[in-house]
C-alpha cells in the first residue's frame, strides 16, 4: 500500500512537471512558428522585389530547424504523457489486482483458519476414531464374554433341566415306592386288624372319671364315650395303630385338654413331670411315638363334628388324638392341607379314623369344666381322666 501511494505521488509529480514543460514548449513552438511565418512573409517580399535577403532566409531556416526540434520534443513529451497515462492505467490495474490479491489473501487466510480448524477437528476426529476403535474392541471383547456367559448359562440351564428331570424322575420313583409301601402297610394293617380284632365295625370305649360331677358339683362321677372306628377299607393303618395302643392300655390315665373351642384332645399330658413321664414313656418304649408309619388320610372319611383324629403338625400325627366339636373343623383342615411338612412336602391332613357315637353330652359338659393354663396341647382338664380305654367285643 505504501509502494502504491509512492508510485501514485511520483506519477502525479512527473505528469504535472511534464505538462508544465509541454505547455512551455508549445508556447515556444507557437511563438517560433509566428516568427517563422513573419520571416516567410519577409522572404516572400524579398523574392517579389527581386532582391536577396540572406539573413532572412538563414533565420527562416534556423527557425524551421527550431520548429522541427520543438515538434520532436513536443512529440516526445506527448509520448511521455501517454506513457504516464498508461502508467496510471497500469497502476490502477495493479491496484485492482492488489485489491483482488488482498481479497484472495483474506480468503486464503480464512481458508488457512478453516484448515487449522479442520486440522484440529481432524486431530479430534483421529482421537475419537481411536476411542471408537477402543470401544469397538471392548464391545467385541464384551460380546465374546457375553456369548461365553450365555453359552455357560444355556449349559447350566440344560444341566439344571437335566438335573430337575432326573430329580423328578427319582421323585416319581420314590413316590411310587412310597405309594407301594403305604399300600403294603395298609394291607398288612387291614390283615392284622381282621386277624386280631375281627372285620368290624370296631368300637372303642373310653371310661371317663370326673373328679367333680360337672352337673351336681359333688363327688366323682363316671361316664363313657364310645368311638366307632372308620371302615378298614378307608383307614386301615390308623385304625390298626389305635386299636393296638388301646389294647395295650396306653391311653389309660391320659387327660383331656382343649386345643381350641373347636376340639378336645386326649393325650399323655399333665402338669406333673413325673406323671408326664409315666404316661408318655410307654408310647415310646412300645414304638408308638409316632404311632403311624405315614400320614394316612382319606377324603371319603373327612373331618366333621364328633370325628376322631390323631393330632399332628408338620410331622406324623399321634399318639394324642382329638374330637371335633363343630363342623367348622373341616374347613380348618382343608386350609391346613396347603402347608408343608418337615421335609418341604405338601402336608397331609390329620388322619381322621373314627367318630363319637355315644357321649355327646359329656363332650358338652367338658366345655364347662375349670381348666389349667394352656400347655403344649392347650388347656388341660385335670379333673377329667380316661380311667380305661377298651375295645368293645361283639
XYZ file of C-alpha atoms in Angstrom:
394
model
C 0.000 0.000 0.000
C 2.898 2.386 0.791
C 4.525 1.494 -2.552
C 1.260 2.217 -4.399
C 0.939 5.578 -2.680
C 4.540 6.463 -3.536
C 4.042 5.421 -7.184
C 0.890 7.478 -7.429
C 2.667 10.532 -5.957
C 5.645 10.143 -8.306
C 3.394 9.752 -11.354
C 1.336 12.791 -10.419
C 4.511 14.890 -9.940
C 6.009 13.651 -13.233
C 2.787 14.337 -15.103
C 2.480 17.807 -13.614
C 6.114 18.574 -14.443
C 5.820 17.204 -17.985
C 2.584 19.028 -18.591
C 4.224 22.283 -17.472
C 7.245 21.694 -19.702
C 4.973 20.642 -22.566
C 2.965 23.841 -22.145
C 6.156 25.953 -22.256
C 7.397 24.048 -25.309
C 4.040 24.572 -27.007
C 4.201 28.304 -26.242
C 7.775 28.431 -27.554
C 6.742 26.428 -30.616
C 3.779 28.696 -31.307
C 5.973 31.761 -30.890
C 8.644 30.259 -33.095
C 6.055 29.412 -35.756
C 4.793 33.007 -35.641
C 8.358 34.262 -36.083
C 8.841 31.731 -38.880
C 5.694 32.937 -40.584
C 6.924 36.562 -40.289
C 10.268 35.587 -41.809
C 8.481 33.661 -44.570
C 6.483 36.839 -45.276
C 9.624 38.893 -45.431
C 11.247 36.272 -47.628
C 8.279 36.448 -49.945
C 8.513 40.257 -50.107
C 12.241 39.991 -50.923
C 11.529 37.482 -53.629
C 8.879 39.718 -55.156
C 11.169 42.683 -55.147
C 13.904 40.626 -56.778
C 16.408 41.026 -54.094
C 18.132 38.519 -51.968
C 17.581 38.517 -48.195
C 20.242 36.147 -46.980
C 19.777 36.915 -43.305
C 16.044 36.379 -43.602
C 16.500 33.040 -45.265
C 19.093 31.976 -42.728
C 16.854 32.987 -39.857
C 13.987 31.220 -41.537
C 15.978 28.053 -41.808
C 17.074 28.357 -38.189
C 13.509 28.838 -37.116
C 12.398 25.951 -39.276
C 15.024 23.743 -37.610
C 13.950 25.027 -34.241
C 10.297 24.307 -35.042
C 11.200 20.819 -36.114
C 13.228 20.342 -32.954
C 10.385 21.679 -30.828
C 7.901 19.470 -32.587
C 10.177 16.484 -31.882
C 10.389 17.491 -28.258
C 6.640 18.013 -28.240
C 6.131 14.537 -29.638
C 8.453 13.099 -27.013
C 6.621 14.928 -24.213
C 3.296 13.846 -25.707
C 4.628 10.304 -25.817
C 5.866 10.688 -22.223
C 2.425 11.940 -21.190
C 0.867 8.930 -22.909
C 3.339 6.716 -21.077
C 2.415 8.403 -17.817
C -1.258 7.886 -18.578
C -0.528 4.258 -19.400
C 1.391 4.058 -16.146
C -1.697 5.417 -14.405
C -3.797 2.802 -16.159
C -1.319 0.106 -15.258
C -1.151 1.465 -11.720
C -4.954 1.357 -11.429
C -4.896 -2.140 -12.845
C -2.169 -3.057 -10.380
C -4.184 -1.535 -7.558
C -7.226 -3.521 -8.710
C -5.069 -6.624 -8.877
C -3.654 -5.712 -5.472
C -7.170 -5.421 -4.025
C -8.072 -8.695 -5.700
C -4.932 -10.253 -4.263
C -5.761 -8.776 -0.855
C -9.211 -10.320 -1.110
C -7.637 -13.577 -2.231
C -5.206 -13.338 0.661
C -8.118 -12.730 3.024
C -9.896 -15.728 1.512
C -6.690 -17.722 1.827
C -6.345 -16.581 5.437
C -9.916 -17.715 6.053
C -9.152 -20.962 4.329
C -5.966 -21.316 6.372
C -8.013 -20.654 9.525
C -10.534 -23.226 8.371
C -7.656 -25.564 7.573
C -6.326 -25.072 11.091
C -9.782 -25.760 12.463
C -10.052 -28.752 10.171
C -6.655 -29.874 11.381
C -7.811 -29.574 14.972
C -11.064 -31.315 14.031
C -9.039 -33.950 12.228
C -6.918 -34.489 15.324
C -10.080 -34.657 17.411
C -11.571 -36.986 14.845
C -8.499 -39.188 14.992
C -8.779 -39.197 18.770
C -12.465 -40.054 18.526
C -11.656 -42.723 15.972
C -9.055 -44.147 18.331
C -11.577 -44.128 21.163
C -14.159 -45.643 18.826
C -11.730 -48.374 17.849
C -11.029 -48.980 21.538
C -14.748 -49.101 22.240
C -15.279 -51.476 19.333
C -12.516 -53.709 20.678
C -14.082 -53.541 24.140
C -17.505 -54.245 22.639
C -16.169 -57.222 20.712
C -14.487 -58.499 23.854
C -17.665 -57.928 25.890
C -19.697 -59.579 23.142
C -17.389 -62.592 23.256
C -17.635 -62.668 27.041
C -21.413 -62.331 26.828
C -21.596 -65.124 24.277
C -19.455 -67.262 26.563
C -21.632 -66.401 29.573
C -24.788 -67.114 27.579
C -23.321 -70.405 26.480
C -22.476 -71.231 30.073
C -25.946 -70.117 31.114
C -27.536 -72.310 28.445
C -25.317 -75.166 29.538
C -26.199 -74.551 33.176
C -29.864 -74.345 32.231
C -29.562 -77.588 30.297
C -27.698 -79.219 33.181
C -30.257 -77.845 35.623
C -33.138 -79.041 33.478
C -31.497 -82.436 33.213
C -30.899 -82.422 36.955
C -34.503 -81.363 37.606
C -35.755 -84.000 35.187
C -33.588 -86.590 36.954
C -34.812 -85.387 40.356
C -38.412 -85.514 39.155
C -37.792 -88.979 37.810
C -36.248 -90.017 41.118
C -39.058 -88.322 42.999
C -41.640 -90.118 40.904
C -39.763 -93.343 41.578
C -39.701 -92.669 45.324
C -43.346 -91.613 45.262
C -44.218 -94.883 43.568
C -42.206 -96.744 46.181
C -43.862 -94.756 48.976
C -47.284 -95.372 47.448
C -46.444 -99.039 47.196
C -45.170 -99.128 50.788
C -48.266 -97.294 52.010
C -50.471 -99.740 50.136
C -48.448 -102.618 51.539
C -48.621 -101.213 55.112
C -52.366 -100.644 54.651
C -52.805 -104.266 53.535
C -50.746 -105.562 56.465
C -52.683 -103.332 58.872
C -56.035 -104.486 57.500
C -54.953 -108.125 57.730
C -53.651 -107.655 61.277
C -56.883 -105.955 62.432
C -59.056 -108.700 60.940
C -56.885 -111.431 62.445
C -56.749 -109.839 65.908
C -59.871 -107.719 66.263
C -62.255 -109.007 63.604
C -63.621 -107.373 60.465
C -65.565 -104.688 62.336
C -67.137 -102.292 62.650
C -64.860 -101.674 65.649
C -65.773 -99.670 68.738
C -63.564 -98.296 71.497
C -64.982 -97.448 74.918
C -63.430 -94.611 76.946
C -64.316 -94.944 80.620
C -64.170 -91.389 81.936
C -63.883 -90.389 85.585
C -64.830 -86.865 86.664
C -63.261 -85.840 89.975
C -66.223 -83.466 90.328
C -69.592 -84.029 88.635
C -69.949 -81.125 86.174
C -73.738 -81.048 86.831
C -74.094 -81.599 90.561
C -70.652 -80.263 91.511
C -70.350 -83.174 94.004
C -68.138 -86.283 94.287
C -66.557 -88.243 91.489
C -68.655 -89.388 88.605
C -68.060 -91.932 85.827
C -69.217 -91.911 82.223
C -68.451 -93.437 78.869
C -67.613 -92.189 75.415
C -67.869 -94.741 72.622
C -65.961 -94.256 69.396
C -66.890 -96.106 66.213
C -63.795 -96.544 64.054
C -63.603 -95.980 60.299
C -64.078 -98.914 57.913
C -60.874 -100.843 57.247
C -61.206 -100.157 53.511
C -60.781 -96.429 54.193
C -58.344 -96.040 57.146
C -56.738 -99.436 57.893
C -53.358 -98.191 59.197
C -54.736 -95.560 61.622
C -57.429 -97.968 62.907
C -54.827 -100.695 63.424
C -52.457 -98.392 65.356
C -55.269 -97.012 67.522
C -56.614 -100.461 68.372
C -53.111 -101.686 69.271
C -52.497 -98.703 71.577
C -55.908 -99.197 73.217
C -55.353 -102.943 73.637
C -52.022 -102.256 75.366
C -53.655 -99.829 77.800
C -51.507 -96.873 76.693
C -54.362 -94.368 76.927
C -55.274 -95.387 80.477
C -54.703 -92.391 82.739
C -54.483 -89.823 79.946
C -56.119 -86.415 80.476
C -58.483 -84.302 78.420
C -57.320 -80.930 77.099
C -58.885 -78.209 74.945
C -56.719 -77.240 71.979
C -59.289 -74.614 70.963
C -63.025 -74.073 71.109
C -63.280 -76.402 68.109
C -61.757 -79.551 69.594
C -60.914 -81.506 72.727
C -57.827 -83.742 72.876
C -56.977 -86.929 74.791
C -53.224 -87.080 75.392
C -50.472 -88.245 77.754
C -50.266 -84.678 79.034
C -50.141 -83.370 82.623
C -48.522 -80.626 84.693
C -46.760 -83.183 86.913
C -43.390 -84.004 85.306
C -43.130 -87.448 86.926
C -46.663 -88.329 85.905
C -45.917 -86.948 82.431
C -43.048 -89.424 82.029
C -45.189 -92.290 83.345
C -47.837 -91.551 80.696
C -45.561 -90.780 77.750
C -42.636 -93.233 78.099
C -44.764 -96.363 77.373
C -45.726 -94.933 73.979
C -42.031 -94.520 73.106
C -40.942 -97.855 74.555
C -43.573 -99.747 72.608
C -42.887 -97.904 69.324
C -45.952 -95.676 69.182
C -44.315 -92.272 69.080
C -45.399 -91.647 66.436
C -47.893 -94.499 66.033
C -48.157 -94.197 62.234
C -45.693 -95.112 59.507
C -47.192 -92.387 57.284
C -49.803 -89.667 57.460
C -52.857 -91.638 56.361
C -55.837 -89.614 55.166
C -58.890 -90.468 53.091
C -61.167 -87.727 51.721
C -64.051 -90.219 51.861
C -63.786 -90.106 55.653
C -63.484 -86.323 56.306
C -63.287 -84.223 59.451
C -66.699 -83.235 60.819
C -68.424 -82.760 64.173
C -67.590 -85.576 66.655
C -64.960 -87.022 64.285
C -61.856 -88.517 65.955
C -58.387 -87.780 64.523
C -54.775 -88.110 65.512
C -53.305 -84.687 66.339
C -50.300 -83.558 64.357
C -48.447 -80.575 62.962
C -45.728 -80.651 60.320
C -44.853 -84.293 61.045
C -46.529 -87.674 61.576
C -49.567 -87.387 63.844
C -50.197 -89.077 67.217
C -50.262 -90.580 69.707
C -52.596 -87.878 71.074
C -55.969 -87.674 69.342
C -58.724 -85.061 69.298
C -62.505 -84.990 68.960
C -64.060 -82.261 66.795
C -66.781 -80.200 68.469
C -68.012 -78.431 65.335
C -68.306 -78.891 61.582
C -66.009 -75.851 61.169
C -63.088 -78.175 61.847
C -63.458 -79.477 58.295
C -62.816 -76.020 56.807
C -59.788 -75.562 59.066
C -58.253 -78.805 57.900
C -58.965 -78.011 54.266
C -56.863 -74.866 54.715
C -54.101 -76.702 56.571
C -53.761 -79.026 53.582
C -51.791 -76.306 51.758
C -48.968 -76.299 54.365
C -45.636 -78.160 54.127
C -44.196 -80.815 56.404
C -40.676 -81.008 57.906
C -39.325 -82.249 54.553
C -40.904 -79.475 52.461
C -43.555 -81.787 51.034
C -47.296 -80.981 50.995
C -48.630 -81.691 54.477
C -51.383 -84.276 54.587
C -54.319 -83.595 56.855
C -54.508 -85.299 60.245
C -55.763 -88.894 59.984
C -59.490 -88.990 60.740
C -60.184 -92.581 61.851
C -63.382 -92.591 63.920
C -66.467 -90.822 65.224
C -68.043 -90.463 68.689
C -71.406 -92.231 68.597
C -72.155 -92.137 72.333
C -71.115 -89.440 74.802
C -72.073 -86.205 73.042
C -73.450 -84.831 76.331
C -70.140 -85.499 78.059
C -68.351 -83.533 75.382
C -70.710 -80.641 76.089
C -70.031 -80.976 79.829
C -66.275 -80.830 79.254
C -66.547 -77.311 77.894
C -67.799 -76.010 81.268
C -65.073 -77.570 83.472
C -62.356 -75.378 85.011
C -59.054 -75.685 83.111
C -55.353 -75.315 83.880
C -53.298 -72.683 81.990
C -52.565 -73.695 78.398
C -49.761 -76.174 77.719
C -48.380 -77.917 74.628
C -51.805 -79.253 73.604
C -53.899 -76.466 75.120
C -55.931 -76.109 78.330
C -55.643 -79.287 80.394
C -58.665 -80.560 82.344
C -57.021 -82.057 85.460
C -60.390 -83.205 86.854
C -61.202 -85.449 83.830
C -59.246 -88.687 83.282
C -59.528 -91.586 80.848
C -59.714 -94.246 83.503
C -59.617 -97.046 80.962
C -59.815 -97.478 77.188
C -61.068 -100.827 75.903
C -62.100 -102.429 72.664
C -65.747 -103.404 72.568
C -66.132 -107.060 71.662
C -69.129 -108.401 69.813
